[in-house]
Amino acid sequence: MARITAGLATSHIPAVGAAIDLGKTAEPYWVPTFAGYEWTKKWASAEGKPDDVILVYNDHASAFDMKCIPTFALGCAEQFAPADEGWGPRPVPVVKGHPDLAWHLAQCLILEEFDMTVINEMDVDHGLTVPLSLVYGQPEEWPVRVVPLAVNVVVYPPPSGNRCWALGEAIKRAVESFPEDLNVQIWGTGGMSHQLQGTRAGLINADWDNDFLDGLIGESDRLRHIPHIEYLRETGSEGIEMVMWLIMRGALGRRTRMLHRHYHVAASNTAVGHIVLEPET
Ligand code: DHB
Ligand code: FE
């Protein structure tokens, strides 16, 4: 049987990807950002190495636009190319999928009444590739297969935190009914507090962000009830990306244990947050 062995969440700031691609990670501005991923990189190359990652992220008008806005879309293809976001595709490997696992997830989730969109062709943008770079560096090939789960958090209305948490719970059941013996991780990306435009551009709420990180650890499920308006008011217009972390948290079961945690302001205009969790039975 397949099992979810860990959950990881991280911001997916495009400038962080560019710093990696352009060899700038040792520059003083970037050192505190990347220092918080050193523990994770070591762990990910040893006991924290899964077969597959279910990678929850949002597309930023790269694969989808106003013509088509799936709330939850599962990438079922053999592979996913890095998207061209205006400066050419990032110089990172093609992302290898896992169609058997992805279709199994689609079947289980849809029969559990989550109306997933099945995607058989999709380029993946910084939302998905920056987290891979943060954890795996600059390899020739990514060391894991990835099932992309794209969530709409760009166009109103995004799914509620409660719905995201419940989807995570259903993903846990779906993974555990996959017959192969697989070590699966689930990652949530985006956040933490950020607003990229308007008069509140650059808004950071470190107290709120750290309270959100606290809420992912242990047994409480208080985070699932945070309304959209609170993300918007407290964490800026793009802070709503954090509902994707709740899919990851929901998939870890009743109780979690923290393995690692990192928070840094500022890289770009955005608070960098990162956490690694284990399900605790
Ligand atoms: C930034 C952060 C994001 O999550 C994103 O999708 C785009 C930009 C930023 O901080 O610059
Ligand atoms: Fe984003």
mmCIF file of C-alpha atoms and ligand atoms in Angstrom:
data_model
loop_
_atom_site.group_PDB
_atom_site.id
_atom_site.type_symbol
_atom_site.label_atom_id
_atom_site.label_comp_id
_atom_site.label_asym_id
_atom_site.label_seq_id
_atom_site.Cartn_x
_atom_site.Cartn_y
_atom_site.Cartn_z
ATOM 1 C CA MET A 1 0.000 0.000 0.000
ATOM 2 C CA ALA A 2 1.151 3.559 -0.677
ATOM 3 C CA ARG A 3 1.530 5.945 2.267
ATOM 4 C CA ILE A 4 1.936 9.665 2.812
ATOM 5 C CA THR A 5 5.086 9.868 4.914
ATOM 6 C CA ALA A 6 5.601 13.619 5.143
ATOM 7 C CA GLY A 7 4.194 17.002 4.250
ATOM 8 C CA LEU A 8 6.177 20.040 3.227
ATOM 9 C CA ALA A 9 5.092 23.605 2.598
ATOM 10 C CA THR A 10 7.037 26.450 1.087
ATOM 11 C CA SER A 11 6.640 29.815 -0.574
ATOM 12 C CA HIS A 12 7.232 29.691 -4.337
ATOM 13 C CA ILE A 13 8.547 33.215 -5.046
ATOM 14 C CA PRO A 14 9.775 33.460 -8.665
ATOM 15 C CA ALA A 15 12.724 35.713 -7.696
ATOM 16 C CA VAL A 16 13.971 32.862 -5.482
ATOM 17 C CA GLY A 17 13.979 30.594 -8.548
ATOM 18 C CA ALA A 18 15.836 33.244 -10.524
ATOM 19 C CA ALA A 19 18.434 33.573 -7.721
ATOM 20 C CA ILE A 20 19.079 29.809 -7.981
ATOM 21 C CA ASP A 21 19.168 29.821 -11.794
ATOM 22 C CA LEU A 22 21.536 32.812 -11.925
ATOM 23 C CA GLY A 23 23.927 31.509 -9.219
ATOM 24 C CA LYS A 24 23.121 34.255 -6.698
ATOM 25 C CA THR A 25 22.256 32.173 -3.622
ATOM 26 C CA ALA A 26 25.498 33.125 -1.804
ATOM 27 C CA GLU A 27 24.855 36.867 -2.153
ATOM 28 C CA PRO A 28 24.213 38.513 1.259
ATOM 29 C CA TYR A 29 20.622 39.461 0.357
ATOM 30 C CA TRP A 30 19.768 35.822 -0.375
ATOM 31 C CA VAL A 31 21.778 33.949 2.287
ATOM 32 C CA PRO A 32 19.100 34.054 5.044
ATOM 33 C CA THR A 33 16.422 32.821 2.627
ATOM 34 C CA PHE A 34 18.376 29.789 1.444
ATOM 35 C CA ALA A 35 19.868 28.972 4.867
ATOM 36 C CA GLY A 36 16.403 27.860 5.961
ATOM 37 C CA TYR A 37 16.346 25.151 3.285
ATOM 38 C CA GLU A 38 19.686 23.526 4.159
ATOM 39 C CA TRP A 39 18.122 21.156 6.696
ATOM 40 C CA THR A 40 15.457 20.181 4.159
ATOM 41 C CA LYS A 41 17.953 19.525 1.347
ATOM 42 C CA LYS A 42 19.928 17.123 3.584
ATOM 43 C CA TRP A 43 16.765 15.382 4.795
ATOM 44 C CA ALA A 44 15.390 15.139 1.243
ATOM 45 C CA SER A 45 18.480 13.322 -0.003
ATOM 46 C CA ALA A 46 18.381 10.765 2.839
ATOM 47 C CA GLU A 47 15.410 9.609 4.948
ATOM 48 C CA GLY A 48 13.121 12.217 3.404
ATOM 49 C CA LYS A 49 13.337 10.860 -0.146
ATOM 50 C CA PRO A 50 9.941 9.727 -1.482
ATOM 51 C CA ASP A 51 8.978 7.945 -4.704
ATOM 52 C CA ASP A 52 6.329 10.522 -5.537
ATOM 53 C CA VAL A 53 5.345 14.039 -4.568
ATOM 54 C CA ILE A 54 1.775 15.269 -4.843
ATOM 55 C CA LEU A 55 2.619 18.907 -5.423
ATOM 56 C CA VAL A 56 -0.175 21.349 -4.612
ATOM 57 C CA TYR A 57 0.453 24.679 -6.306
ATOM 58 C CA ASN A 58 -1.273 27.366 -8.292
ATOM 59 C CA ASP A 59 -0.817 28.268 -11.895
ATOM 60 C CA HIS A 60 -0.269 32.019 -12.389
ATOM 61 C CA ALA A 61 -1.951 32.504 -15.802
ATOM 62 C CA SER A 62 0.708 30.305 -17.452
ATOM 63 C CA ALA A 63 -1.266 27.151 -18.326
ATOM 64 C CA PHE A 64 -4.737 28.561 -17.603
ATOM 65 C CA ASP A 65 -6.182 31.996 -18.170
ATOM 66 C CA MET A 66 -9.622 33.602 -17.990
ATOM 67 C CA LYS A 67 -10.829 31.163 -20.688
ATOM 68 C CA CYS A 68 -10.604 28.220 -18.306
ATOM 69 C CA ILE A 69 -10.397 28.322 -14.499
ATOM 70 C CA PRO A 70 -10.423 24.860 -12.894
ATOM 71 C CA THR A 71 -10.768 24.984 -9.107
ATOM 72 C CA PHE A 72 -8.844 21.714 -8.590
ATOM 73 C CA ALA A 73 -6.899 20.223 -11.538
ATOM 74 C CA LEU A 74 -4.903 16.980 -11.421
ATOM 75 C CA GLY A 75 -1.984 16.579 -13.805
ATOM 76 C CA CYS A 76 -2.306 13.065 -15.237
ATOM 77 C CA ALA A 77 0.328 13.351 -18.003
ATOM 78 C CA GLU A 78 3.647 11.497 -18.376
ATOM 79 C CA GLN A 79 5.506 14.791 -18.104
ATOM 80 C CA PHE A 80 5.124 18.532 -17.674
ATOM 81 C CA ALA A 81 7.428 21.097 -19.277
ATOM 82 C CA PRO A 82 8.547 24.261 -17.467
ATOM 83 C CA ALA A 83 6.320 27.139 -18.614
ATOM 84 C CA ASP A 84 7.553 30.226 -20.412
ATOM 85 C CA GLU A 85 6.458 33.027 -18.063
ATOM 86 C CA GLY A 86 7.792 35.796 -20.271
ATOM 87 C CA TRP A 87 11.567 35.360 -19.934
ATOM 88 C CA GLY A 88 11.776 31.895 -21.505
ATOM 89 C CA PRO A 89 11.217 28.658 -19.566
ATOM 90 C CA ARG A 90 13.330 28.216 -16.396
ATOM 91 C CA PRO A 91 16.442 26.100 -17.083
ATOM 92 C CA VAL A 92 15.171 23.194 -14.988
ATOM 93 C CA PRO A 93 14.432 19.563 -15.892
ATOM 94 C CA VAL A 94 11.111 18.467 -17.326
ATOM 95 C CA VAL A 95 8.853 17.268 -14.492
ATOM 96 C CA LYS A 96 8.073 13.547 -14.747
ATOM 97 C CA GLY A 97 4.525 12.628 -13.778
ATOM 98 C CA HIS A 98 2.982 9.381 -12.579
ATOM 99 C CA PRO A 99 -0.155 8.753 -14.673
ATOM 100 C CA ASP A 100 -1.211 5.573 -12.820
ATOM 101 C CA LEU A 101 -1.157 7.305 -9.442
ATOM 102 C CA ALA A 102 -2.706 10.505 -10.837
ATOM 103 C CA TRP A 103 -5.619 8.649 -12.473
ATOM 104 C CA HIS A 104 -6.120 6.627 -9.292
ATOM 105 C CA LEU A 105 -6.341 9.908 -7.354
ATOM 106 C CA ALA A 106 -8.768 11.293 -9.945
ATOM 107 C CA GLN A 107 -10.974 8.218 -9.668
ATOM 108 C CA CYS A 108 -11.001 8.127 -5.857
ATOM 109 C CA LEU A 109 -11.509 11.874 -5.425
ATOM 110 C CA ILE A 110 -14.236 12.216 -8.056
ATOM 111 C CA LEU A 111 -16.097 9.190 -6.667
ATOM 112 C CA GLU A 112 -15.799 10.859 -3.230
ATOM 113 C CA GLU A 113 -17.608 13.816 -4.851
ATOM 114 C CA PHE A 114 -14.667 16.208 -5.336
ATOM 115 C CA ASP A 115 -15.121 17.509 -8.888
ATOM 116 C CA MET A 116 -11.500 17.326 -10.063
ATOM 117 C CA THR A 117 -10.485 18.477 -13.535
ATOM 118 C CA VAL A 118 -8.259 15.956 -15.338
ATOM 119 C CA ILE A 119 -5.386 17.617 -17.220
ATOM 120 C CA ASN A 120 -3.438 15.654 -19.821
ATOM 121 C CA GLU A 121 -1.279 18.466 -21.155
ATOM 122 C CA MET A 122 0.049 21.309 -19.027
ATOM 123 C CA ASP A 123 3.184 23.424 -18.629
ATOM 124 C CA VAL A 124 4.135 24.136 -15.027
ATOM 125 C CA ASP A 125 5.223 27.552 -13.779
ATOM 126 C CA HIS A 126 7.207 28.900 -10.806
ATOM 127 C CA GLY A 127 4.468 27.761 -8.428
ATOM 128 C CA LEU A 128 5.591 24.168 -9.013
ATOM 129 C CA THR A 129 9.235 24.439 -10.121
ATOM 130 C CA VAL A 130 10.577 26.846 -7.477
ATOM 131 C CA PRO A 131 9.714 24.463 -4.596
ATOM 132 C CA LEU A 132 11.469 21.620 -6.485
ATOM 133 C CA SER A 133 14.570 23.808 -6.903
ATOM 134 C CA LEU A 134 14.531 24.796 -3.219
ATOM 135 C CA VAL A 135 14.483 21.161 -2.109
ATOM 136 C CA TYR A 136 16.536 19.428 -4.844
ATOM 137 C CA GLY A 137 18.853 22.176 -6.120
ATOM 138 C CA GLN A 138 19.958 21.974 -9.740
ATOM 139 C CA PRO A 139 19.999 18.291 -10.765
ATOM 140 C CA GLU A 140 20.076 16.887 -14.320
ATOM 141 C CA GLU A 141 16.761 15.186 -13.565
ATOM 142 C CA TRP A 142 14.328 15.674 -10.678
ATOM 143 C CA PRO A 143 14.802 12.729 -8.291
ATOM 144 C CA VAL A 144 11.062 12.192 -7.752
ATOM 145 C CA ARG A 145 7.922 11.781 -9.830
ATOM 146 C CA VAL A 146 5.415 14.575 -9.360
ATOM 147 C CA VAL A 147 1.627 14.588 -9.520
ATOM 148 C CA PRO A 148 0.699 18.265 -9.949
ATOM 149 C CA LEU A 149 -2.469 19.447 -8.225
ATOM 150 C CA ALA A 150 -3.277 22.953 -9.451
ATOM 151 C CA VAL A 151 -5.644 25.015 -7.301
ATOM 152 C CA ASN A 152 -7.316 28.236 -8.385
ATOM 153 C CA VAL A 153 -6.273 30.968 -5.954
ATOM 154 C CA VAL A 154 -5.868 33.648 -8.627
ATOM 155 C CA VAL A 155 -9.455 34.407 -9.670
ATOM 156 C CA TYR A 156 -12.288 34.915 -7.173
ATOM 157 C CA PRO A 157 -13.701 32.660 -5.777
ATOM 158 C CA PRO A 158 -10.953 30.318 -4.627
ATOM 159 C CA PRO A 159 -11.973 27.185 -2.699
ATOM 160 C CA SER A 160 -12.471 27.583 1.059
ATOM 161 C CA GLY A 161 -9.814 26.476 3.528
ATOM 162 C CA ASN A 162 -12.262 23.925 4.873
ATOM 163 C CA ARG A 163 -12.789 22.416 1.402
ATOM 164 C CA CYS A 164 -9.023 22.293 0.881
ATOM 165 C CA TRP A 165 -8.501 20.499 4.201
ATOM 166 C CA ALA A 166 -11.260 17.992 3.334
ATOM 167 C CA LEU A 167 -9.664 17.400 -0.082
ATOM 168 C CA GLY A 168 -6.401 16.632 1.718
ATOM 169 C CA GLU A 169 -8.210 14.097 3.905
ATOM 170 C CA ALA A 170 -9.620 12.438 0.768
ATOM 171 C CA ILE A 171 -6.147 12.423 -0.841
ATOM 172 C CA LYS A 172 -4.818 10.527 2.198
ATOM 173 C CA ARG A 173 -7.525 7.861 1.744
ATOM 174 C CA ALA A 174 -6.879 7.709 -2.015
ATOM 175 C CA VAL A 175 -3.124 7.243 -1.588
ATOM 176 C CA GLU A 176 -3.688 4.508 1.001
ATOM 177 C CA SER A 177 -5.870 2.600 -1.468
ATOM 178 C CA PHE A 178 -3.187 2.602 -4.199
ATOM 179 C CA PRO A 179 -1.943 -1.004 -4.389
ATOM 180 C CA GLU A 180 1.758 -0.320 -4.998
ATOM 181 C CA ASP A 181 4.146 0.133 -2.054
ATOM 182 C CA LEU A 182 4.994 3.800 -2.535
ATOM 183 C CA ASN A 183 6.474 6.432 -0.285
ATOM 184 C CA VAL A 184 4.484 9.574 -1.113
ATOM 185 C CA GLN A 185 4.923 13.129 0.122
ATOM 186 C CA ILE A 186 2.494 15.979 -0.259
ATOM 187 C CA TRP A 187 3.699 19.543 -0.654
ATOM 188 C CA GLY A 188 1.715 22.761 -0.331
ATOM 189 C CA THR A 189 3.134 25.919 -1.888
ATOM 190 C CA GLY A 190 2.607 29.673 -2.055
ATOM 191 C CA GLY A 191 2.297 32.329 0.627
ATOM 192 C CA MET A 192 3.061 33.480 3.140
ATOM 193 C CA SER A 193 1.750 37.018 3.561
ATOM 194 C CA HIS A 194 2.089 38.984 0.369
ATOM 195 C CA GLN A 195 0.423 41.629 -1.685
ATOM 196 C CA LEU A 196 2.046 42.363 -5.020
ATOM 197 C CA GLN A 197 0.052 45.380 -6.164
ATOM 198 C CA GLY A 198 -2.019 48.351 -5.034
ATOM 199 C CA THR A 199 -1.593 50.664 -2.091
ATOM 200 C CA ARG A 200 -0.883 47.806 0.331
ATOM 201 C CA ALA A 201 1.875 46.271 -1.869
ATOM 202 C CA GLY A 202 4.604 44.809 0.316
ATOM 203 C CA LEU A 203 2.289 44.093 3.264
ATOM 204 C CA ILE A 204 3.835 41.542 5.644
ATOM 205 C CA ASN A 205 2.158 40.185 8.781
ATOM 206 C CA ALA A 206 4.804 38.107 10.534
ATOM 207 C CA ASP A 207 2.673 37.500 13.658
ATOM 208 C CA TRP A 208 -0.191 36.103 11.611
ATOM 209 C CA ASP A 209 2.137 33.987 9.448
ATOM 210 C CA ASN A 210 3.857 32.464 12.463
ATOM 211 C CA ASP A 211 0.538 31.720 14.103
ATOM 212 C CA PHE A 212 -0.460 29.926 10.876
ATOM 213 C CA LEU A 213 2.764 27.879 11.011
ATOM 214 C CA ASP A 214 1.989 27.028 14.677
ATOM 215 C CA GLY A 215 -1.493 25.892 13.645
ATOM 216 C CA LEU A 216 -0.149 23.302 11.222
ATOM 217 C CA ILE A 217 1.619 21.456 14.047
ATOM 218 C CA GLY A 218 -0.110 19.034 16.393
ATOM 219 C CA GLU A 219 -3.772 18.199 16.549
ATOM 220 C CA SER A 220 -5.739 21.417 16.120
ATOM 221 C CA ASP A 221 -7.754 21.951 12.953
ATOM 222 C CA ARG A 222 -8.519 25.608 13.675
ATOM 223 C CA LEU A 223 -6.856 26.777 10.423
ATOM 224 C CA ARG A 224 -9.492 25.132 8.252
ATOM 225 C CA HIS A 225 -12.089 27.654 9.442
ATOM 226 C CA ILE A 226 -10.196 30.856 8.533
ATOM 227 C CA PRO A 227 -12.463 32.792 6.108
ATOM 228 C CA HIS A 228 -11.140 34.283 2.864
ATOM 229 C CA ILE A 229 -11.663 37.802 4.162
ATOM 230 C CA GLU A 230 -9.183 37.184 6.990
ATOM 231 C CA TYR A 231 -6.419 36.057 4.589
ATOM 232 C CA LEU A 232 -7.102 39.148 2.496
ATOM 233 C CA ARG A 233 -7.209 41.597 5.400
ATOM 234 C CA GLU A 234 -4.346 40.178 7.456
ATOM 235 C CA THR A 235 -1.969 38.803 4.821
ATOM 236 C CA GLY A 236 -2.617 40.768 1.618
ATOM 237 C CA SER A 237 -4.330 39.868 -1.619
ATOM 238 C CA GLU A 238 -2.013 36.963 -2.489
ATOM 239 C CA GLY A 239 -1.963 35.525 1.036
ATOM 240 C CA ILE A 240 -4.915 33.372 -0.030
ATOM 241 C CA GLU A 241 -2.317 31.050 -1.609
ATOM 242 C CA MET A 242 -1.986 29.615 1.906
ATOM 243 C CA VAL A 243 -5.235 27.641 1.534
ATOM 244 C CA MET A 244 -3.089 25.268 -0.549
ATOM 245 C CA TRP A 245 -1.060 24.461 2.567
ATOM 246 C CA LEU A 246 -4.292 23.167 4.133
ATOM 247 C CA ILE A 247 -4.615 20.460 1.461
ATOM 248 C CA MET A 248 -1.162 19.274 2.570
ATOM 249 C CA ARG A 249 -2.131 19.488 6.255
ATOM 250 C CA GLY A 250 -5.434 17.663 5.761
ATOM 251 C CA ALA A 251 -3.586 14.802 4.047
ATOM 252 C CA LEU A 252 -1.391 14.206 7.118
ATOM 253 C CA GLY A 253 -4.226 12.994 9.317
ATOM 254 C CA ARG A 254 -5.264 13.948 12.811
ATOM 255 C CA ARG A 255 -1.910 14.864 14.349
ATOM 256 C CA THR A 256 1.419 16.120 12.994
ATOM 257 C CA ARG A 257 4.951 16.482 14.310
ATOM 258 C CA MET A 258 7.208 19.286 13.107
ATOM 259 C CA LEU A 259 10.600 18.317 11.677
ATOM 260 C CA HIS A 260 11.749 21.730 10.481
ATOM 261 C CA ARG A 261 10.524 25.306 10.176
ATOM 262 C CA HIS A 262 11.799 28.519 8.582
ATOM 263 C CA TYR A 263 10.492 32.068 8.231
ATOM 264 C CA HIS A 264 12.258 35.008 6.642
ATOM 265 C CA VAL A 265 11.324 38.527 5.564
ATOM 266 C CA ALA A 266 11.931 39.604 2.956
ATOM 267 C CA ALA A 267 12.752 37.960 -0.301
ATOM 268 C CA SER A 268 11.069 39.969 -2.986
ATOM 269 C CA ASN A 269 7.937 41.557 -1.459
ATOM 270 C CA THR A 270 6.872 38.352 0.206
ATOM 271 C CA ALA A 271 7.421 36.557 3.497
ATOM 272 C CA VAL A 272 9.196 33.246 2.924
ATOM 273 C CA GLY A 273 7.679 30.463 5.004
ATOM 274 C CA HIS A 274 8.653 26.820 5.037
ATOM 275 C CA ILE A 275 7.730 23.849 7.201
ATOM 276 C CA VAL A 276 8.298 20.083 7.117
ATOM 277 C CA LEU A 277 5.812 17.881 8.971
ATOM 278 C CA GLU A 278 5.340 14.190 9.661
ATOM 279 C CA PRO A 279 2.036 12.485 10.348
ATOM 280 C CA GLU A 280 1.953 11.314 13.962
ATOM 281 C CA THR A 281 -0.124 8.258 14.711
HETATM 282 C C1 DHB B 1 5.834 36.694 -5.759
HETATM 283 C C2 DHB B 1 5.276 35.673 -4.988
HETATM 284 C C3 DHB B 1 4.417 34.750 -5.567
HETATM 285 O O1 DHB B 1 3.818 33.731 -4.879
HETATM 286 C C4 DHB B 1 4.132 34.819 -6.908
HETATM 287 O O2 DHB B 1 3.358 33.871 -7.446
HETATM 288 C C5 DHB B 1 4.674 35.835 -7.687
HETATM 289 C C6 DHB B 1 5.513 36.768 -7.110
HETATM 290 C C7 DHB B 1 6.772 37.674 -5.168
HETATM 291 O O3 DHB B 1 6.927 37.713 -3.975
HETATM 292 O O4 DHB B 1 7.407 38.418 -5.925
HETATM 293 FE FE FE B 2 2.312 32.681 -6.213
#
